[in-house]
Amino acid sequence: MASFFSPFTLLRGAALAAAAALVTLAPLDTHAQSSINSKRTSNGAPGGGNGNVTATARSRDPVRTQNWPFSWSADESRRVDRIVISLSAQRVYAYQGGRIVLDTPCSTGRPGHSTPVGTWRIFFKNANHFSGSYGAVVNARGQVVNADATPRSYVPRGCAYLRAPMPYFMKFVGGIGLHTGMLPGYPASHGCIRLPNEAARRLFALAPIGTPVSVVRAAPAGTPAAAAASAPAAPST
């Protein structure tokens, strides 16, 4: 008997394919992989640590955006003691015994959706989380019609609303948490803290519910970002 595919079935398949494309993660580029394997520190700033690539170029390249280099030297048999998020440096730090074991770039809340400053604890975790507040509208071919949609957004006929994927989600205040996401090189989220996928995966494994999370404005003392911020300006010529 011949198979019958309704328009809804075809749309649903295209929508699922689009959702998969949003979270498809290519292998780490060579520099990022060597940075992790050797546990070398790399600041991941645009134009530094991964070749002379601008923030704009990074934001247009899903592979490079997902895999900004980060440093990792954690004892994976122990949990992390605390997590610190620096808004000015756009970086996340995790500590074990007072020592920084994760130093990674991030993207915090954009203007109008600022990530709040304060200290909380992780109270919810889900490795395969999808947003209940934000997503995208896609058509039957999987093309994004509205990349900044909400459940109340207009959905044209023949299109579907897809909730935004938030892998390795760790919620610590309201609906805000850390998770895998695109890093354009500046604050761009709705308040959450986006991380490179591999950094999010490793942190998720070592940060149980109850782990303290602090959001601060300046970079913590002892970090390369703090040293750079306090360095004297070069004399003008």
mmCIF file of C-alpha atoms in Angstrom:
data_model
loop_
_atom_site.group_PDB
_atom_site.id
_atom_site.type_symbol
_atom_site.label_atom_id
_atom_site.label_comp_id
_atom_site.label_asym_id
_atom_site.label_seq_id
_atom_site.Cartn_x
_atom_site.Cartn_y
_atom_site.Cartn_z
ATOM 1 C CA MET A 1 0.000 0.000 0.000
ATOM 2 C CA ALA A 2 1.378 3.405 -0.920
ATOM 3 C CA SER A 3 2.484 5.628 1.946
ATOM 4 C CA PHE A 4 0.596 8.872 2.510
ATOM 5 C CA PHE A 5 2.291 11.939 3.941
ATOM 6 C CA SER A 6 0.027 14.802 4.983
ATOM 7 C CA PRO A 7 1.240 18.418 4.740
ATOM 8 C CA PHE A 8 1.412 18.423 8.538
ATOM 9 C CA THR A 9 3.709 15.388 8.514
ATOM 10 C CA LEU A 10 6.021 17.038 5.998
ATOM 11 C CA LEU A 11 6.043 20.290 7.975
ATOM 12 C CA ARG A 12 6.750 18.474 11.213
ATOM 13 C CA GLY A 13 9.664 16.639 9.603
ATOM 14 C CA ALA A 14 11.126 19.862 8.259
ATOM 15 C CA ALA A 15 10.676 21.556 11.599
ATOM 16 C CA LEU A 16 12.449 18.760 13.427
ATOM 17 C CA ALA A 17 15.275 18.920 10.903
ATOM 18 C CA ALA A 18 15.581 22.656 11.481
ATOM 19 C CA ALA A 19 15.695 22.141 15.227
ATOM 20 C CA ALA A 20 18.417 19.541 14.797
ATOM 21 C CA ALA A 21 20.375 21.972 12.641
ATOM 22 C CA LEU A 22 20.237 24.563 15.401
ATOM 23 C CA VAL A 23 22.057 22.261 17.801
ATOM 24 C CA THR A 24 24.257 20.283 15.390
ATOM 25 C CA LEU A 25 27.773 20.678 16.701
ATOM 26 C CA ALA A 26 30.716 20.131 14.397
ATOM 27 C CA PRO A 27 34.012 18.827 15.803
ATOM 28 C CA LEU A 28 36.236 21.368 17.516
ATOM 29 C CA ASP A 29 38.626 23.215 15.256
ATOM 30 C CA THR A 30 42.271 22.230 15.599
ATOM 31 C CA HIS A 31 43.314 25.156 17.806
ATOM 32 C CA ALA A 32 40.404 24.759 20.219
ATOM 33 C CA GLN A 33 40.975 21.018 20.534
ATOM 34 C CA SER A 34 44.695 21.422 21.198
ATOM 35 C CA SER A 35 43.918 24.163 23.730
ATOM 36 C CA ILE A 36 41.680 21.804 25.672
ATOM 37 C CA ASN A 37 43.903 18.755 25.360
ATOM 38 C CA SER A 38 46.990 20.589 26.596
ATOM 39 C CA LYS A 39 44.974 22.559 29.207
ATOM 40 C CA ARG A 40 46.592 25.759 28.011
ATOM 41 C CA THR A 41 44.927 29.053 28.812
ATOM 42 C CA SER A 42 43.529 30.988 25.864
ATOM 43 C CA ASN A 43 41.460 34.115 26.270
ATOM 44 C CA GLY A 44 39.206 33.432 23.290
ATOM 45 C CA ALA A 45 38.814 37.127 22.554
ATOM 46 C CA PRO A 46 37.962 38.183 19.002
ATOM 47 C CA GLY A 47 41.179 38.391 17.039
ATOM 48 C CA GLY A 48 43.164 36.551 19.702
ATOM 49 C CA GLY A 49 43.817 32.970 20.778
ATOM 50 C CA ASN A 50 42.284 31.476 17.637
ATOM 51 C CA GLY A 51 43.785 33.473 14.810
ATOM 52 C CA ASN A 52 42.915 36.967 13.643
ATOM 53 C CA VAL A 53 39.182 36.434 13.305
ATOM 54 C CA THR A 54 36.766 39.273 14.016
ATOM 55 C CA ALA A 55 33.694 38.947 16.229
ATOM 56 C CA THR A 56 31.528 39.459 13.141
ATOM 57 C CA ALA A 57 33.213 36.611 11.306
ATOM 58 C CA ARG A 58 32.873 34.372 14.356
ATOM 59 C CA SER A 59 29.175 35.152 14.726
ATOM 60 C CA ARG A 60 28.539 34.097 11.136
ATOM 61 C CA ASP A 61 30.364 30.779 11.530
ATOM 62 C CA PRO A 62 28.344 28.299 13.647
ATOM 63 C CA VAL A 63 31.316 25.973 14.133
ATOM 64 C CA ARG A 64 33.672 28.685 15.330
ATOM 65 C CA THR A 65 30.919 30.348 17.352
ATOM 66 C CA GLN A 66 30.145 27.128 19.216
ATOM 67 C CA ASN A 67 33.774 26.252 19.804
ATOM 68 C CA TRP A 68 35.595 29.273 21.119
ATOM 69 C CA PRO A 69 38.733 28.038 22.925
ATOM 70 C CA PHE A 70 38.641 27.752 26.705
ATOM 71 C CA SER A 71 40.975 26.463 29.410
ATOM 72 C CA TRP A 72 40.098 23.385 31.461
ATOM 73 C CA SER A 73 42.198 21.834 34.239
ATOM 74 C CA ALA A 74 39.560 20.357 36.554
ATOM 75 C CA ASP A 75 39.897 17.232 38.651
ATOM 76 C CA GLU A 76 36.966 15.401 37.089
ATOM 77 C CA SER A 77 36.542 13.199 40.162
ATOM 78 C CA ARG A 78 35.453 16.288 42.153
ATOM 79 C CA ARG A 79 32.617 18.764 41.820
ATOM 80 C CA VAL A 80 33.343 22.438 41.246
ATOM 81 C CA ASP A 81 33.020 24.638 44.345
ATOM 82 C CA ARG A 82 31.532 27.691 42.672
ATOM 83 C CA ILE A 83 30.937 29.446 39.357
ATOM 84 C CA VAL A 84 31.586 33.134 38.673
ATOM 85 C CA ILE A 85 30.221 35.011 35.639
ATOM 86 C CA SER A 86 31.890 38.309 34.690
ATOM 87 C CA LEU A 87 29.674 40.679 32.711
ATOM 88 C CA SER A 88 32.463 43.078 31.724
ATOM 89 C CA ALA A 89 34.835 40.324 30.597
ATOM 90 C CA GLN A 90 32.076 38.121 29.103
ATOM 91 C CA ARG A 91 33.684 35.087 30.718
ATOM 92 C CA VAL A 92 32.702 32.262 33.062
ATOM 93 C CA TYR A 93 35.058 30.853 35.697
ATOM 94 C CA ALA A 94 34.657 27.649 37.715
ATOM 95 C CA TYR A 95 36.692 26.923 40.839
ATOM 96 C CA GLN A 96 37.959 23.885 42.740
ATOM 97 C CA GLY A 97 39.692 24.557 46.063
ATOM 98 C CA GLY A 98 40.146 28.227 45.260
ATOM 99 C CA ARG A 99 41.794 27.460 41.917
ATOM 100 C CA ILE A 100 40.265 28.407 38.556
ATOM 101 C CA VAL A 101 39.726 25.183 36.600
ATOM 102 C CA LEU A 102 37.502 26.561 33.830
ATOM 103 C CA ASP A 103 37.990 29.877 32.058
ATOM 104 C CA THR A 104 35.666 30.248 29.082
ATOM 105 C CA PRO A 105 34.119 33.008 26.997
ATOM 106 C CA CYS A 106 30.370 33.454 27.270
ATOM 107 C CA SER A 107 27.518 35.660 26.078
ATOM 108 C CA THR A 108 25.255 37.187 28.732
ATOM 109 C CA GLY A 109 22.022 39.180 28.480
ATOM 110 C CA ARG A 110 21.763 41.910 25.883
ATOM 111 C CA PRO A 111 20.432 45.426 26.643
ATOM 112 C CA GLY A 112 16.838 45.117 27.762
ATOM 113 C CA HIS A 113 17.452 41.543 28.932
ATOM 114 C CA SER A 114 20.444 42.098 31.216
ATOM 115 C CA THR A 115 21.711 39.205 33.326
ATOM 116 C CA PRO A 116 21.138 40.219 36.985
ATOM 117 C CA VAL A 117 24.063 40.724 39.365
ATOM 118 C CA GLY A 118 24.047 38.634 42.549
ATOM 119 C CA THR A 119 24.750 35.207 44.024
ATOM 120 C CA TRP A 120 22.418 32.207 43.802
ATOM 121 C CA ARG A 121 22.597 28.413 43.598
ATOM 122 C CA ILE A 122 21.811 26.024 40.780
ATOM 123 C CA PHE A 123 18.345 24.598 41.420
ATOM 124 C CA PHE A 124 17.471 22.902 38.120
ATOM 125 C CA LYS A 125 19.461 20.954 35.525
ATOM 126 C CA ASN A 126 18.478 19.410 32.190
ATOM 127 C CA ALA A 127 20.991 18.247 29.590
ATOM 128 C CA ASN A 128 18.346 18.315 26.827
ATOM 129 C CA HIS A 129 16.395 21.440 27.723
ATOM 130 C CA PHE A 130 14.250 23.558 25.385
ATOM 131 C CA SER A 131 13.159 27.099 26.173
ATOM 132 C CA GLY A 132 9.584 27.705 27.239
ATOM 133 C CA SER A 133 9.849 31.411 26.387
ATOM 134 C CA TYR A 134 11.817 31.778 23.150
ATOM 135 C CA GLY A 135 12.312 30.018 19.848
ATOM 136 C CA ALA A 136 12.074 30.411 16.085
ATOM 137 C CA VAL A 137 9.415 30.211 13.382
ATOM 138 C CA VAL A 138 10.417 28.016 10.432
ATOM 139 C CA ASN A 139 8.728 27.156 7.160
ATOM 140 C CA ALA A 140 8.161 23.723 5.624
ATOM 141 C CA ARG A 141 11.643 23.792 4.047
ATOM 142 C CA GLY A 142 13.272 24.375 7.418
ATOM 143 C CA GLN A 143 14.108 28.011 6.665
ATOM 144 C CA VAL A 144 13.935 30.403 9.612
ATOM 145 C CA VAL A 145 11.194 33.009 9.166
ATOM 146 C CA ASN A 146 11.542 34.616 12.615
ATOM 147 C CA ALA A 147 14.708 33.880 14.602
ATOM 148 C CA ASP A 148 13.592 35.780 17.721
ATOM 149 C CA ALA A 149 10.098 34.386 18.247
ATOM 150 C CA THR A 150 8.057 33.646 21.363
ATOM 151 C CA PRO A 151 5.097 31.277 21.831
ATOM 152 C CA ARG A 152 2.839 34.291 21.124
ATOM 153 C CA SER A 153 4.538 35.233 17.848
ATOM 154 C CA TYR A 154 2.577 35.126 14.612
ATOM 155 C CA VAL A 155 3.087 31.828 12.798
ATOM 156 C CA PRO A 156 2.241 32.067 9.077
ATOM 157 C CA ARG A 157 0.323 29.265 7.426
ATOM 158 C CA GLY A 158 2.652 26.416 6.534
ATOM 159 C CA CYS A 159 5.140 27.343 9.257
ATOM 160 C CA ALA A 160 5.814 26.062 12.769
ATOM 161 C CA TYR A 161 7.145 27.478 16.026
ATOM 162 C CA LEU A 162 10.175 25.662 17.467
ATOM 163 C CA ARG A 163 11.346 26.125 21.030
ATOM 164 C CA ALA A 164 14.989 27.186 21.306
ATOM 165 C CA PRO A 165 17.345 24.317 22.239
ATOM 166 C CA MET A 166 19.352 24.971 25.431
ATOM 167 C CA PRO A 167 21.649 21.936 25.937
ATOM 168 C CA TYR A 168 23.278 21.415 29.357
ATOM 169 C CA PHE A 169 20.946 23.924 31.010
ATOM 170 C CA MET A 170 21.724 24.871 34.636
ATOM 171 C CA LYS A 171 19.139 27.288 36.065
ATOM 172 C CA PHE A 172 20.098 29.455 39.034
ATOM 173 C CA VAL A 173 17.678 32.425 39.205
ATOM 174 C CA GLY A 174 14.196 32.788 37.717
ATOM 175 C CA GLY A 175 14.360 31.381 34.198
ATOM 176 C CA ILE A 176 18.045 32.275 33.807
ATOM 177 C CA GLY A 177 20.823 29.710 33.599
ATOM 178 C CA LEU A 178 23.985 28.574 31.847
ATOM 179 C CA HIS A 179 23.700 26.507 28.659
ATOM 180 C CA THR A 180 25.181 25.829 25.232
ATOM 181 C CA GLY A 181 24.565 28.700 22.834
ATOM 182 C CA MET A 182 25.916 30.925 20.112
ATOM 183 C CA LEU A 183 28.686 33.337 21.127
ATOM 184 C CA PRO A 184 28.886 36.390 18.839
ATOM 185 C CA GLY A 185 31.513 38.087 21.022
ATOM 186 C CA TYR A 186 29.194 40.409 22.963
ATOM 187 C CA PRO A 187 26.106 40.196 25.257
ATOM 188 C CA ALA A 188 23.357 38.781 23.034
ATOM 189 C CA SER A 189 21.045 36.513 25.053
ATOM 190 C CA HIS A 190 17.669 37.052 26.710
ATOM 191 C CA GLY A 191 19.430 36.895 30.100
ATOM 192 C CA CYS A 192 20.931 33.413 30.108
ATOM 193 C CA ILE A 193 24.659 32.727 29.931
ATOM 194 C CA ARG A 194 25.619 31.046 26.669
ATOM 195 C CA LEU A 195 28.699 28.819 26.629
ATOM 196 C CA PRO A 196 30.698 26.846 24.054
ATOM 197 C CA ASN A 197 29.126 23.387 23.865
ATOM 198 C CA GLU A 198 32.112 21.447 25.198
ATOM 199 C CA ALA A 199 32.614 23.886 28.073
ATOM 200 C CA ALA A 200 28.911 23.601 28.948
ATOM 201 C CA ARG A 201 29.059 19.797 28.814
ATOM 202 C CA ARG A 202 32.074 19.570 31.124
ATOM 203 C CA LEU A 203 30.729 22.130 33.586
ATOM 204 C CA PHE A 204 27.321 20.418 33.650
ATOM 205 C CA ALA A 205 28.992 17.173 34.736
ATOM 206 C CA LEU A 206 30.811 18.762 37.693
ATOM 207 C CA ALA A 207 28.241 21.337 38.900
ATOM 208 C CA PRO A 208 25.473 19.598 40.881
ATOM 209 C CA ILE A 209 22.303 21.238 42.117
ATOM 210 C CA GLY A 210 23.251 23.580 44.960
ATOM 211 C CA THR A 211 26.453 24.861 43.328
ATOM 212 C CA PRO A 212 26.858 28.613 44.059
ATOM 213 C CA VAL A 213 26.739 30.910 41.017
ATOM 214 C CA SER A 214 27.812 34.561 41.251
ATOM 215 C CA VAL A 215 27.196 37.154 38.551
ATOM 216 C CA VAL A 216 29.616 40.074 38.938
ATOM 217 C CA ARG A 217 30.429 43.111 36.855
ATOM 218 C CA ALA A 218 34.244 43.068 36.936
ATOM 219 C CA ALA A 219 36.493 40.093 36.240
ATOM 220 C CA PRO A 220 37.597 38.271 39.437
ATOM 221 C CA ALA A 221 41.060 39.023 40.816
ATOM 222 C CA GLY A 222 43.765 36.721 39.547
ATOM 223 C CA THR A 223 42.243 36.229 36.093
ATOM 224 C CA PRO A 224 43.876 37.348 32.823
ATOM 225 C CA ALA A 225 40.835 39.546 32.147
ATOM 226 C CA ALA A 226 41.287 41.357 35.481
ATOM 227 C CA ALA A 227 44.988 41.870 34.805
ATOM 228 C CA ALA A 228 44.233 43.284 31.362
ATOM 229 C CA ALA A 229 41.608 45.640 32.785
ATOM 230 C CA SER A 230 44.039 47.019 35.373
ATOM 231 C CA ALA A 231 47.031 47.348 33.054
ATOM 232 C CA PRO A 232 48.164 50.957 32.507
ATOM 233 C CA ALA A 233 47.286 52.478 29.176
ATOM 234 C CA ALA A 234 50.086 52.741 26.638
ATOM 235 C CA PRO A 235 51.566 56.254 26.475
ATOM 236 C CA SER A 236 50.365 58.301 23.538
ATOM 237 C CA THR A 237 52.917 59.301 20.944
#
